[in-house]
CSV table of C-alpha atoms in Angstrom, one decimal:
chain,number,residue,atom,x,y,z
U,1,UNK,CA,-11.8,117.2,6.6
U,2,UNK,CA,-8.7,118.9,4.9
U,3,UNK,CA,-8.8,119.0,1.0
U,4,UNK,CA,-5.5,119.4,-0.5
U,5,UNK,CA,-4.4,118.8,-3.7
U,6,UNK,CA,-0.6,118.9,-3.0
U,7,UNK,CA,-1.1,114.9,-1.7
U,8,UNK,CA,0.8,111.8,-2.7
U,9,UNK,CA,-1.1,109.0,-5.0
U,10,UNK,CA,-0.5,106.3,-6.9
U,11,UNK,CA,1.7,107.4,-9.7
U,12,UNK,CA,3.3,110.2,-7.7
U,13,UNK,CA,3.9,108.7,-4.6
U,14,UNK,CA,6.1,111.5,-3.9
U,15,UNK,CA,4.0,114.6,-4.3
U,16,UNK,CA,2.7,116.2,-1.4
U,17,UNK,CA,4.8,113.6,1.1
U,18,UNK,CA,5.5,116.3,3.5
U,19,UNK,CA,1.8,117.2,3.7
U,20,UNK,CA,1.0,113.2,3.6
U,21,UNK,CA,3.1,113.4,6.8
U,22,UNK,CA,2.0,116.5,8.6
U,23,UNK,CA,-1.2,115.0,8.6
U,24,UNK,CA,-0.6,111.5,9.4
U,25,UNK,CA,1.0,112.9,12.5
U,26,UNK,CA,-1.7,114.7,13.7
U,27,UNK,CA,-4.1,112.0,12.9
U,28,UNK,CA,-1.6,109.2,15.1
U,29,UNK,CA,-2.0,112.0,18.4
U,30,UNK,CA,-5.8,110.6,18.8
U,31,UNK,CA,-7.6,113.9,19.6
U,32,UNK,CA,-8.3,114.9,15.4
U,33,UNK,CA,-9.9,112.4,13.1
U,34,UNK,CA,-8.6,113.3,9.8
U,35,UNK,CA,-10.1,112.6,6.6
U,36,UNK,CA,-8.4,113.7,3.4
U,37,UNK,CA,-9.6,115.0,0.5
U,38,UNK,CA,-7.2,114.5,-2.3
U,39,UNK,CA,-8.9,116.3,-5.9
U,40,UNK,CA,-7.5,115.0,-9.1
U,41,UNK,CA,-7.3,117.2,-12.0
U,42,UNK,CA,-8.1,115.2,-15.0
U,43,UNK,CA,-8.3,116.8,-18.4
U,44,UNK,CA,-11.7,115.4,-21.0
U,45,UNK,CA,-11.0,111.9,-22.3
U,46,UNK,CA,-9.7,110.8,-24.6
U,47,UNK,CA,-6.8,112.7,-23.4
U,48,UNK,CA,-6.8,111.7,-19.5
U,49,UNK,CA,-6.0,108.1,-20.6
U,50,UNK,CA,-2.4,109.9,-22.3
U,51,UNK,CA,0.8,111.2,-20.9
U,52,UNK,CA,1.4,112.1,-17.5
U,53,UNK,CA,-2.7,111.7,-16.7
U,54,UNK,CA,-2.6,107.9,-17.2
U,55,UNK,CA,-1.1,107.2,-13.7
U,56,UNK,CA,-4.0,109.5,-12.2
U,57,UNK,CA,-7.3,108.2,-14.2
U,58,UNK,CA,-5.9,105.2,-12.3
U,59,UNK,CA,-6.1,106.0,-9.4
U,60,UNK,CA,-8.1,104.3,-7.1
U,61,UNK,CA,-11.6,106.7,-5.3
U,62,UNK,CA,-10.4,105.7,-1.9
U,63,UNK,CA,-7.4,104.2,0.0
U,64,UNK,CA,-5.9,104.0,3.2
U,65,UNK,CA,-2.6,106.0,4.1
U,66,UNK,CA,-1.7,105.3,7.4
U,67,UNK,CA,-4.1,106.7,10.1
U,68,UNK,CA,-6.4,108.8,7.7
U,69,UNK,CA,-8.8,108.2,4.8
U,70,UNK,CA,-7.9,109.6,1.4
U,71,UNK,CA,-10.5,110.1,-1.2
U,72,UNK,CA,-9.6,110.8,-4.9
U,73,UNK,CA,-12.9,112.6,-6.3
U,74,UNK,CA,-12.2,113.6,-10.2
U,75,UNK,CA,-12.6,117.4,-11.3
U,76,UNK,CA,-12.3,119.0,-15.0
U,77,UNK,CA,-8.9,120.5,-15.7
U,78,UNK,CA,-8.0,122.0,-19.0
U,79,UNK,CA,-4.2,122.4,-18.9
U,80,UNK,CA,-3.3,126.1,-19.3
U,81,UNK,CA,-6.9,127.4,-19.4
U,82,UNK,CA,-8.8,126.6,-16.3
U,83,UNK,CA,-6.9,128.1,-13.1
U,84,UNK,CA,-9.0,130.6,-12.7
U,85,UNK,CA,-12.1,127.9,-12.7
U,86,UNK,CA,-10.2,125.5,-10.8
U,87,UNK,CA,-12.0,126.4,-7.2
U,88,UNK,CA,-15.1,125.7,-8.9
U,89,UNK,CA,-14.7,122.6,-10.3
U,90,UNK,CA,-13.3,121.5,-7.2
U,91,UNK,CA,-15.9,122.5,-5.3
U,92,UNK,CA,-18.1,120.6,-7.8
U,93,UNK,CA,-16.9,117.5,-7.1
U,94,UNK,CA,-16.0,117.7,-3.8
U,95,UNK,CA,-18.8,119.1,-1.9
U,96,UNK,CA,-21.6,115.9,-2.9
U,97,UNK,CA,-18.7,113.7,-1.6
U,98,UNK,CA,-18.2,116.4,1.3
U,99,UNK,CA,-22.2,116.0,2.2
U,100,UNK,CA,-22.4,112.4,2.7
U,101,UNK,CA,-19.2,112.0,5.0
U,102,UNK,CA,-20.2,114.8,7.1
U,103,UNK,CA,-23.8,113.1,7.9
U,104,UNK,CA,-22.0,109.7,8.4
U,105,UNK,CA,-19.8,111.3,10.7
U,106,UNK,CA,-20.1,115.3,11.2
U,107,UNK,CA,-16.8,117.0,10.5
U,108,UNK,CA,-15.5,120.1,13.5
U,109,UNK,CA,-13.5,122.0,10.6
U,110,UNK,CA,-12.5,121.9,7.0
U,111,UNK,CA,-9.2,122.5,6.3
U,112,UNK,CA,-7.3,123.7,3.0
U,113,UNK,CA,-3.3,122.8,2.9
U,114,UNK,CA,-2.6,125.2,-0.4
U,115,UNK,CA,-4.0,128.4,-0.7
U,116,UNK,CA,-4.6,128.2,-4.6
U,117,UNK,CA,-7.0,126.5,-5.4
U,118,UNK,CA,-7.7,124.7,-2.0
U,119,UNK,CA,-8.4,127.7,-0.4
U,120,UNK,CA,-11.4,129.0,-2.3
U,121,UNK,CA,-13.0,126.0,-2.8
U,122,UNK,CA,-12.6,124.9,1.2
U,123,UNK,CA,-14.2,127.9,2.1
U,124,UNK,CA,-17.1,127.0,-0.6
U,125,UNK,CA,-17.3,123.7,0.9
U,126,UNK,CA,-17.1,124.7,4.6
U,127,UNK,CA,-19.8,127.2,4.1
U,128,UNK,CA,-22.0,125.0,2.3
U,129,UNK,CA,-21.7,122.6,5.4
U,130,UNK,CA,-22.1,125.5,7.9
U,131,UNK,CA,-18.4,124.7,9.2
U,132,UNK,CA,-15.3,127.1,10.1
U,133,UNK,CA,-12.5,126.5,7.8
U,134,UNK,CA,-8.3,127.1,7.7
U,135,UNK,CA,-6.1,127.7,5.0
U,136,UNK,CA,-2.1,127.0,5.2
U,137,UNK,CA,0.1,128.7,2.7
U,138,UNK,CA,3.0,127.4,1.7
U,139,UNK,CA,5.0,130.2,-0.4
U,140,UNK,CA,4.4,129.4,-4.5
U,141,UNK,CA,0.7,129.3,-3.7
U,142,UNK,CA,0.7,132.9,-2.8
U,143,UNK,CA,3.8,133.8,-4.9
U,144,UNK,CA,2.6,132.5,-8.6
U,145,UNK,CA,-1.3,132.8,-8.0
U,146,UNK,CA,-1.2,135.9,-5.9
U,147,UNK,CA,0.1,137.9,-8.9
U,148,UNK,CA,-3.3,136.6,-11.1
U,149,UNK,CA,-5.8,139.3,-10.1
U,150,UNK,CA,-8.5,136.2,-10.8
U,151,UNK,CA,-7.0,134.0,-8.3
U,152,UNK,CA,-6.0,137.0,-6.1
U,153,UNK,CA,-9.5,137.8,-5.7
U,154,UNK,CA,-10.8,134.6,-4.5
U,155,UNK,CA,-8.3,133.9,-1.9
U,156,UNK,CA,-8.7,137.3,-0.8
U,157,UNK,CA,-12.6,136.1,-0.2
U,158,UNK,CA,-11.6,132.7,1.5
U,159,UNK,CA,-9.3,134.3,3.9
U,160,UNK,CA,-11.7,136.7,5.0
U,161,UNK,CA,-14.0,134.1,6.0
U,162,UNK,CA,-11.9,131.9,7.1
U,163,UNK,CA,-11.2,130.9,10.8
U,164,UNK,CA,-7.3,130.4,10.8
U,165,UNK,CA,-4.9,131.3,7.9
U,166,UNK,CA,-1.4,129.8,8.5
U,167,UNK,CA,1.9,130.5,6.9
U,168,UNK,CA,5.1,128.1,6.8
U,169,UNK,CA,6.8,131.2,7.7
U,170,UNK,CA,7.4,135.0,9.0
U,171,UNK,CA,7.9,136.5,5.7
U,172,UNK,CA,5.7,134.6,3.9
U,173,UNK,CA,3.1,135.4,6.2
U,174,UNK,CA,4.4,139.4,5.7
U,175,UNK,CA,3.4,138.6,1.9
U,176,UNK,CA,0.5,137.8,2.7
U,177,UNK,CA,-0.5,140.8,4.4
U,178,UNK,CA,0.7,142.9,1.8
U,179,UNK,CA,-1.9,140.9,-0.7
U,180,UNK,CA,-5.0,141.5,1.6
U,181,UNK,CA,-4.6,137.8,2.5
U,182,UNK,CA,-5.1,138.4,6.2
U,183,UNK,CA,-8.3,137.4,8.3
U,184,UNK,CA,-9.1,139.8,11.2
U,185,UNK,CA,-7.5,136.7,13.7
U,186,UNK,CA,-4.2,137.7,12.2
U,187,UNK,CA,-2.0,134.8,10.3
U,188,UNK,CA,-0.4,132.5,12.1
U,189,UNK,CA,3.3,131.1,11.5
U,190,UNK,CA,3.4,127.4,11.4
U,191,UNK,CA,6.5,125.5,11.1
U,192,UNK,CA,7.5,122.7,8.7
U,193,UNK,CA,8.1,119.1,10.4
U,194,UNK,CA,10.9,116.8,9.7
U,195,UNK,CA,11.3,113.0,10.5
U,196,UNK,CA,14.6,113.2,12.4
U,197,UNK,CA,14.9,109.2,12.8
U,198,UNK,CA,14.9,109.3,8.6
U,199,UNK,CA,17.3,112.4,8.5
U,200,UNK,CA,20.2,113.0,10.6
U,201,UNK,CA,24.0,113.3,10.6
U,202,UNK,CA,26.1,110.0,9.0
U,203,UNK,CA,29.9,110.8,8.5
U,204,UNK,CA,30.8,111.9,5.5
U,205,UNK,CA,32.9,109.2,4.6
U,206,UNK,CA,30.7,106.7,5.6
U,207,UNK,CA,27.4,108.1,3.9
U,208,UNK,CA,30.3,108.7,0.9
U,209,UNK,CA,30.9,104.7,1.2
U,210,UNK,CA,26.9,104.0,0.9
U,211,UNK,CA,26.4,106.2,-2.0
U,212,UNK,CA,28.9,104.1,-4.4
U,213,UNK,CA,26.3,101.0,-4.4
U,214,UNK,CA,23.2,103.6,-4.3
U,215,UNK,CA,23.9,105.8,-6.5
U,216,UNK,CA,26.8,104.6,-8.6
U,217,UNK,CA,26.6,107.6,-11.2
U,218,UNK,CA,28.1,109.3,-8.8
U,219,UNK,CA,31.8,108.7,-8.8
U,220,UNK,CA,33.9,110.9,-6.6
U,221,UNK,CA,37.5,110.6,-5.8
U,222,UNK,CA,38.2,109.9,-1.7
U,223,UNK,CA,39.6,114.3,-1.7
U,224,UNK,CA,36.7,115.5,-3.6
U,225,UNK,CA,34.0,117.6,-2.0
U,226,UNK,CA,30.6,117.7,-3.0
U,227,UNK,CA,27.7,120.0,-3.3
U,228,UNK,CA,24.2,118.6,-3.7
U,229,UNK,CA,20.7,120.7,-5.2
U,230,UNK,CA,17.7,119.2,-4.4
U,231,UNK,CA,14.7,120.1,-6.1
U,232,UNK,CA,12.8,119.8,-9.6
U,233,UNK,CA,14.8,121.1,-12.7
U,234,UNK,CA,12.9,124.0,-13.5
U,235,UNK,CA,14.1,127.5,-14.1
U,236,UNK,CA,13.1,129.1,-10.6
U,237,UNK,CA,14.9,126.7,-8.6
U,238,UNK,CA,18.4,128.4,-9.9
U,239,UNK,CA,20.7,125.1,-10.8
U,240,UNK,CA,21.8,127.5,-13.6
U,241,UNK,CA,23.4,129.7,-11.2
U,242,UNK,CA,24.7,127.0,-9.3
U,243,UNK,CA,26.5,125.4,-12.1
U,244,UNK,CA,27.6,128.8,-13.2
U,245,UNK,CA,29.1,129.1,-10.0
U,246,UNK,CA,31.7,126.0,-10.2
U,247,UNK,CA,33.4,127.6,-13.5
U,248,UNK,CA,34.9,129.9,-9.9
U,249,UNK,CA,35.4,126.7,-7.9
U,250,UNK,CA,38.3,124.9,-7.4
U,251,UNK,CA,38.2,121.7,-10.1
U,252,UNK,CA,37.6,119.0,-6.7
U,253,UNK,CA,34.6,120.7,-6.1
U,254,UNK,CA,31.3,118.7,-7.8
U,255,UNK,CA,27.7,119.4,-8.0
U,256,UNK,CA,25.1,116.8,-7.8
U,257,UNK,CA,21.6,118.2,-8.9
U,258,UNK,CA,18.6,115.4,-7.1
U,259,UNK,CA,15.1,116.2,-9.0
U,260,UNK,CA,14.5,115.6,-12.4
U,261,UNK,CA,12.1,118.3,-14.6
U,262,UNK,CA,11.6,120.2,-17.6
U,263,UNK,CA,14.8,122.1,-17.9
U,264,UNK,CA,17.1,118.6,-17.5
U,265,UNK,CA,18.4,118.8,-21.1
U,266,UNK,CA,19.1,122.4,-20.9
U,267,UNK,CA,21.3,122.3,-17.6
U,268,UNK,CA,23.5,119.7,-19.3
U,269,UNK,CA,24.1,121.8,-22.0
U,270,UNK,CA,24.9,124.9,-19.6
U,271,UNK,CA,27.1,122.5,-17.7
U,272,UNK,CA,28.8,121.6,-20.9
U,273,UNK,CA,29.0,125.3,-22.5
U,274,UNK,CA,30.2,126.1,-19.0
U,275,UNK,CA,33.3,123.6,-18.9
U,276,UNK,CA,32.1,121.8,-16.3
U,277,UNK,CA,30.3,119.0,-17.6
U,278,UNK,CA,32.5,116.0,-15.5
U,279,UNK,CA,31.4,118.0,-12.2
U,280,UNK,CA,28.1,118.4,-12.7
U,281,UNK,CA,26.1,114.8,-11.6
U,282,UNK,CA,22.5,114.5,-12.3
U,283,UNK,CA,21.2,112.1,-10.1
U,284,UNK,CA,17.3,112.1,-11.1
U,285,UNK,CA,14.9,111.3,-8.8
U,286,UNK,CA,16.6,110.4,-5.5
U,287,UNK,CA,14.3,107.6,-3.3
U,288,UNK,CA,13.5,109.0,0.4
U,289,UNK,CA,16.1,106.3,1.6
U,290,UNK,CA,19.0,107.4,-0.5
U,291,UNK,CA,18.3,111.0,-0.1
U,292,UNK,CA,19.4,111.3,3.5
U,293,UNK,CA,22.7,109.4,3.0
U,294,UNK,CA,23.1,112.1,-0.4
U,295,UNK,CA,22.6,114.6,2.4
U,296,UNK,CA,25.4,113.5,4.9
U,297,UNK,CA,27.7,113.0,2.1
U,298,UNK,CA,27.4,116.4,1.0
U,299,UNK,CA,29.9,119.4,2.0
U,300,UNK,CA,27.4,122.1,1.6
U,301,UNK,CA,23.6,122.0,-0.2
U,302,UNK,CA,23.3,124.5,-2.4
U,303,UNK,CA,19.7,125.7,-3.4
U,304,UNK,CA,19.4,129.5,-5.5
U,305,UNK,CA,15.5,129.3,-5.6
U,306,UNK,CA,14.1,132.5,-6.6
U,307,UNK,CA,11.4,132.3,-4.8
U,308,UNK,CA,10.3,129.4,-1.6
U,309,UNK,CA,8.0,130.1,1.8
U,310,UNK,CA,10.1,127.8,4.0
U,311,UNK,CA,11.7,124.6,2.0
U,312,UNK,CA,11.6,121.3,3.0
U,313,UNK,CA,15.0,120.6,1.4
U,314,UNK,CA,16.4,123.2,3.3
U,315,UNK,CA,15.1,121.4,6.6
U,316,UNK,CA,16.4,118.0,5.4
U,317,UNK,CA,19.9,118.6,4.5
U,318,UNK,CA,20.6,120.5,7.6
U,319,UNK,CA,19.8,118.0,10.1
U,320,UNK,CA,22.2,115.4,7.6
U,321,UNK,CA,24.5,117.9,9.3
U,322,UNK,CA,24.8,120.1,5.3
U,323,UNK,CA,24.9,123.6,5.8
U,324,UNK,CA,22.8,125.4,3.2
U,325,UNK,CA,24.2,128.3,0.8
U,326,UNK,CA,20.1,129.8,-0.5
U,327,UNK,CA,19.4,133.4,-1.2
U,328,UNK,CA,17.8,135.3,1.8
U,329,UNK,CA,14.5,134.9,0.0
U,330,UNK,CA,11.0,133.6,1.9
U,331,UNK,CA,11.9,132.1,5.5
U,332,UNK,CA,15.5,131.7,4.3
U,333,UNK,CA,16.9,134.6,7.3
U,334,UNK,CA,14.5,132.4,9.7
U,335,UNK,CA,16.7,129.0,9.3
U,336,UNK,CA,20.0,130.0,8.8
U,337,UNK,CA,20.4,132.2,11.7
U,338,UNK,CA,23.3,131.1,12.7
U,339,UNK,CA,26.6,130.5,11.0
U,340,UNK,CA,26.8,126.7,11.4
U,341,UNK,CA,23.6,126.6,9.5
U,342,UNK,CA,25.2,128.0,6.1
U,343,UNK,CA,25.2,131.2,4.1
U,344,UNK,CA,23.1,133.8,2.5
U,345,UNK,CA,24.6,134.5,-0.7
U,346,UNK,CA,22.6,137.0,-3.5
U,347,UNK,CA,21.1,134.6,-6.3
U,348,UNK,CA,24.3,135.5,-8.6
U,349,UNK,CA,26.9,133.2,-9.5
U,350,UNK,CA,30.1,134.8,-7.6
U,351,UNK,CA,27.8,135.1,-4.5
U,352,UNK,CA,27.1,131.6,-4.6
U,353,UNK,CA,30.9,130.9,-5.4
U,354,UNK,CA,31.7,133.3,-2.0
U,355,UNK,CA,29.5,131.7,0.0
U,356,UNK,CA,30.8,127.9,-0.4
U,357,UNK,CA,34.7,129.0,-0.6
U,358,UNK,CA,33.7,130.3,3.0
U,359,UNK,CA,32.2,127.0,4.2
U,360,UNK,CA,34.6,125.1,2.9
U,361,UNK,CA,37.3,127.0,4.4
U,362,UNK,CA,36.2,126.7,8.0
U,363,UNK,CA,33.5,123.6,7.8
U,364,UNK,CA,31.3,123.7,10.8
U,365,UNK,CA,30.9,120.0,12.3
U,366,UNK,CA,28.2,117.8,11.0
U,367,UNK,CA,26.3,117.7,14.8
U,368,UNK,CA,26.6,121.5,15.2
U,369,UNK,CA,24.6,122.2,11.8
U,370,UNK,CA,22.3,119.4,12.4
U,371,UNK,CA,21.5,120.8,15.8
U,372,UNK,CA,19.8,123.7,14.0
U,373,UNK,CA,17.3,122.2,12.7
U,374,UNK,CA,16.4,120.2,16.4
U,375,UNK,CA,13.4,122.7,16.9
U,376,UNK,CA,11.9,121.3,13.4
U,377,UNK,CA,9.7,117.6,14.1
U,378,UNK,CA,6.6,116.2,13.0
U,379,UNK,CA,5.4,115.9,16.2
U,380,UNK,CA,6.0,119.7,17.5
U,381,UNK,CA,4.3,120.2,13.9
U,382,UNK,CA,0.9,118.2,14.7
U,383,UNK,CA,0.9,119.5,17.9
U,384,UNK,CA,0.9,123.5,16.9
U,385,UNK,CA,-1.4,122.2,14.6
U,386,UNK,CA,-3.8,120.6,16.5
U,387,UNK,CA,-3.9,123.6,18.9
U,388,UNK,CA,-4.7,125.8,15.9
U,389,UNK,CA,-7.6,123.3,14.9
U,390,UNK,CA,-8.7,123.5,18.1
U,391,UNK,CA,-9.1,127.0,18.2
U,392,UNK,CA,-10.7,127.7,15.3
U,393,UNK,CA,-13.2,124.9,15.4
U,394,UNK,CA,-14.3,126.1,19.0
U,395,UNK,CA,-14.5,129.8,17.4
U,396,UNK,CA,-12.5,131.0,20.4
């Protein structure tokens, strides 16, 4: 049973997807049955029924995804207030849920896929049921909550009791020792996946072609080159910097930012302040079909995050054959390793600036970066993961 709430559902089809996947896969091997567990915060009527809530009081308490179960039990969220509560209410409404599954058909493990607040209240649930449990980190779960000594406290408690804690990467999992977030078994590093039939290398000018009938807001000239950003508008994700970082760019160079959030209206109007307004594209939400040919078009993705464990984006646009410019923060140093895999740069504009003049100068081939991200799959994923499961169900 794996509770998570960073899981797709109707109305946000794409949150979560890469968890959505990892455990599909593992479900499609045959040796794990995999029920999810998918809590939706809901805030007290009549304001669940307005806003962004309305899609979720809709939707349905079960569906089908797949090869698993996912069940969509309701807790009490008060927006702002109740993060420190969160495990609680969670646990609240999962665990009477939790009871009648497991005598239907008795669960081996229970299993959180975000430390904060999955974590805690997996471990509530898992005792409660007299079952091991594992917790996955995944970088702003311990990087935003692990600085809230409430929050702190209570994943320090689950991972103490838990039976496997996994990390999407090295460093992360070095953060997590330095927070007391280590269980005596040590934390294991457990690799993203990636659907490499979805994502992989188109020629530019091809995947340049494709993108004038998909995404027709983007009109480049045949001798332009293009940077893409994928990932919500918000102020950690660093589209500032990379904006600021054209005004040092020769004028063919464009940027084309794929997520839409909160600081939209205030990156057009750096864009503009910035002279660079007719470079800068945004593209909003990109579909999963269009996003891989955005990918191959691309001469470089640039990403400034100030903070990530191990990015899917990253993943994605290297295997589109993309080479990555990110700051050497999280698992950054463990996927570009190599130099057809991109550039570190420092998260400051004239880094950034460095760091795609030297791409583009000497452009490794589209094959050779997408080769670097061969060792990433959903299958080598389920199958790590499995072998975790396995291990920490058996208690060995």
């Amino acid at each position: 049973m794996s509770i998570s709430t960073l899981y797709p559902a109707p109305g946000r089809t794409g949150f979560g997807r890469f968890v959505a996947r990892q455990m599909e896969t593992l479900a499609a091997r045959g040796d794990w049955d995999v029920t999810i567990i998918n809590p939706i915060g809901l805030p007290p009527a009549p304001f669940s029924a307005m806003g962004r809530y309305k899609p979720l009081a809709a939707v349905p308490p079960v569906e089908a995804s797949g090869p698993v179960t996912v069940h969509h039990p309701r807790f009490l969220l008060i927006p702002g207030l109740s993060g420190r509560f969160n495990p609680w209410a969670i646990t609240r409404a999962v665990l009477p849920l939790a009871r009648r599954l497991h005598a239907e058909t008795a669960f081996d493990l229970v299993d959180a896929q975000f430390f904060y607040p999955d974590g805690p209240a997996a471990a509530a649930v898992a005792a409660a049921l007299g079952l091991p449990h594992a917790i996955k980190a995944r970088g702003s779960d311990i990087h935003l909550w692990g600085e809230r000594p409430p929050a702190l406290t209570q994943m320090r408690r689950a991972a103490r009791s838990a039976a496997a804690v996994l990390s999407v990467s090295g460093a992360l999992a070095r953060d997590m020792q330095t927070l007391g977030l280590e269980p005596p078994g040590g934390i294991t590093v457990h690799y993203t996946g990636l659907d490499h039939a979805r994502f992989q290398p188109l020629p530019r000018a091809e995947a340049r072609a494709r993108l004038a009938d998909q995404l027709p807001g983007l009109a480049l000239r045949p001798n332009d080159r293009l940077a893409v950003c994928v990932g919500a508008l918000i102020a950690i994700k660093g589209q500032a910097l990379a904006i600021e970082a054209l005004t040092s760019l020769p004028g063919d160079i464009h940027l084309a930012l794929a997520g839409t959030g909160a600081d939209e209206a205030a990156l057009r109007a750096h864009a503009a302040a910035h002279g660079v307004a007719t470079r800068v594209h945004f593209l909003g939400n990109v579909s999963h079909d269009v996003l891989p040919v955005l990918l191959a078009a691309a001469d470089v993705m640039v990403l400034p995050s100030e903070r990530e464990g191990l990015a899917n984006a990253w993943i994605e646009a290297l295997a589109c054959g993309a080479p990555l410019v990110i700051p050497p923060v999280g698992g950054a140093p463990e996927v570009v390793d190599r130099l057809a895999a991109g550039r570190l740069a420092e998260r400051t504009p004239v880094a950034i600036a460095a760091a795609i003049t030297d791409l583009l100068a000497a452009p490794p081939a589209q094959t050779e970066t997408a080769a670097t991200a061969a060792r990433f799959s959903w299958d080598a994923n389920a199958a790590a993961l499995a072998a975790i499961y396995e291990k920490a169900a058996s208690g060995s």
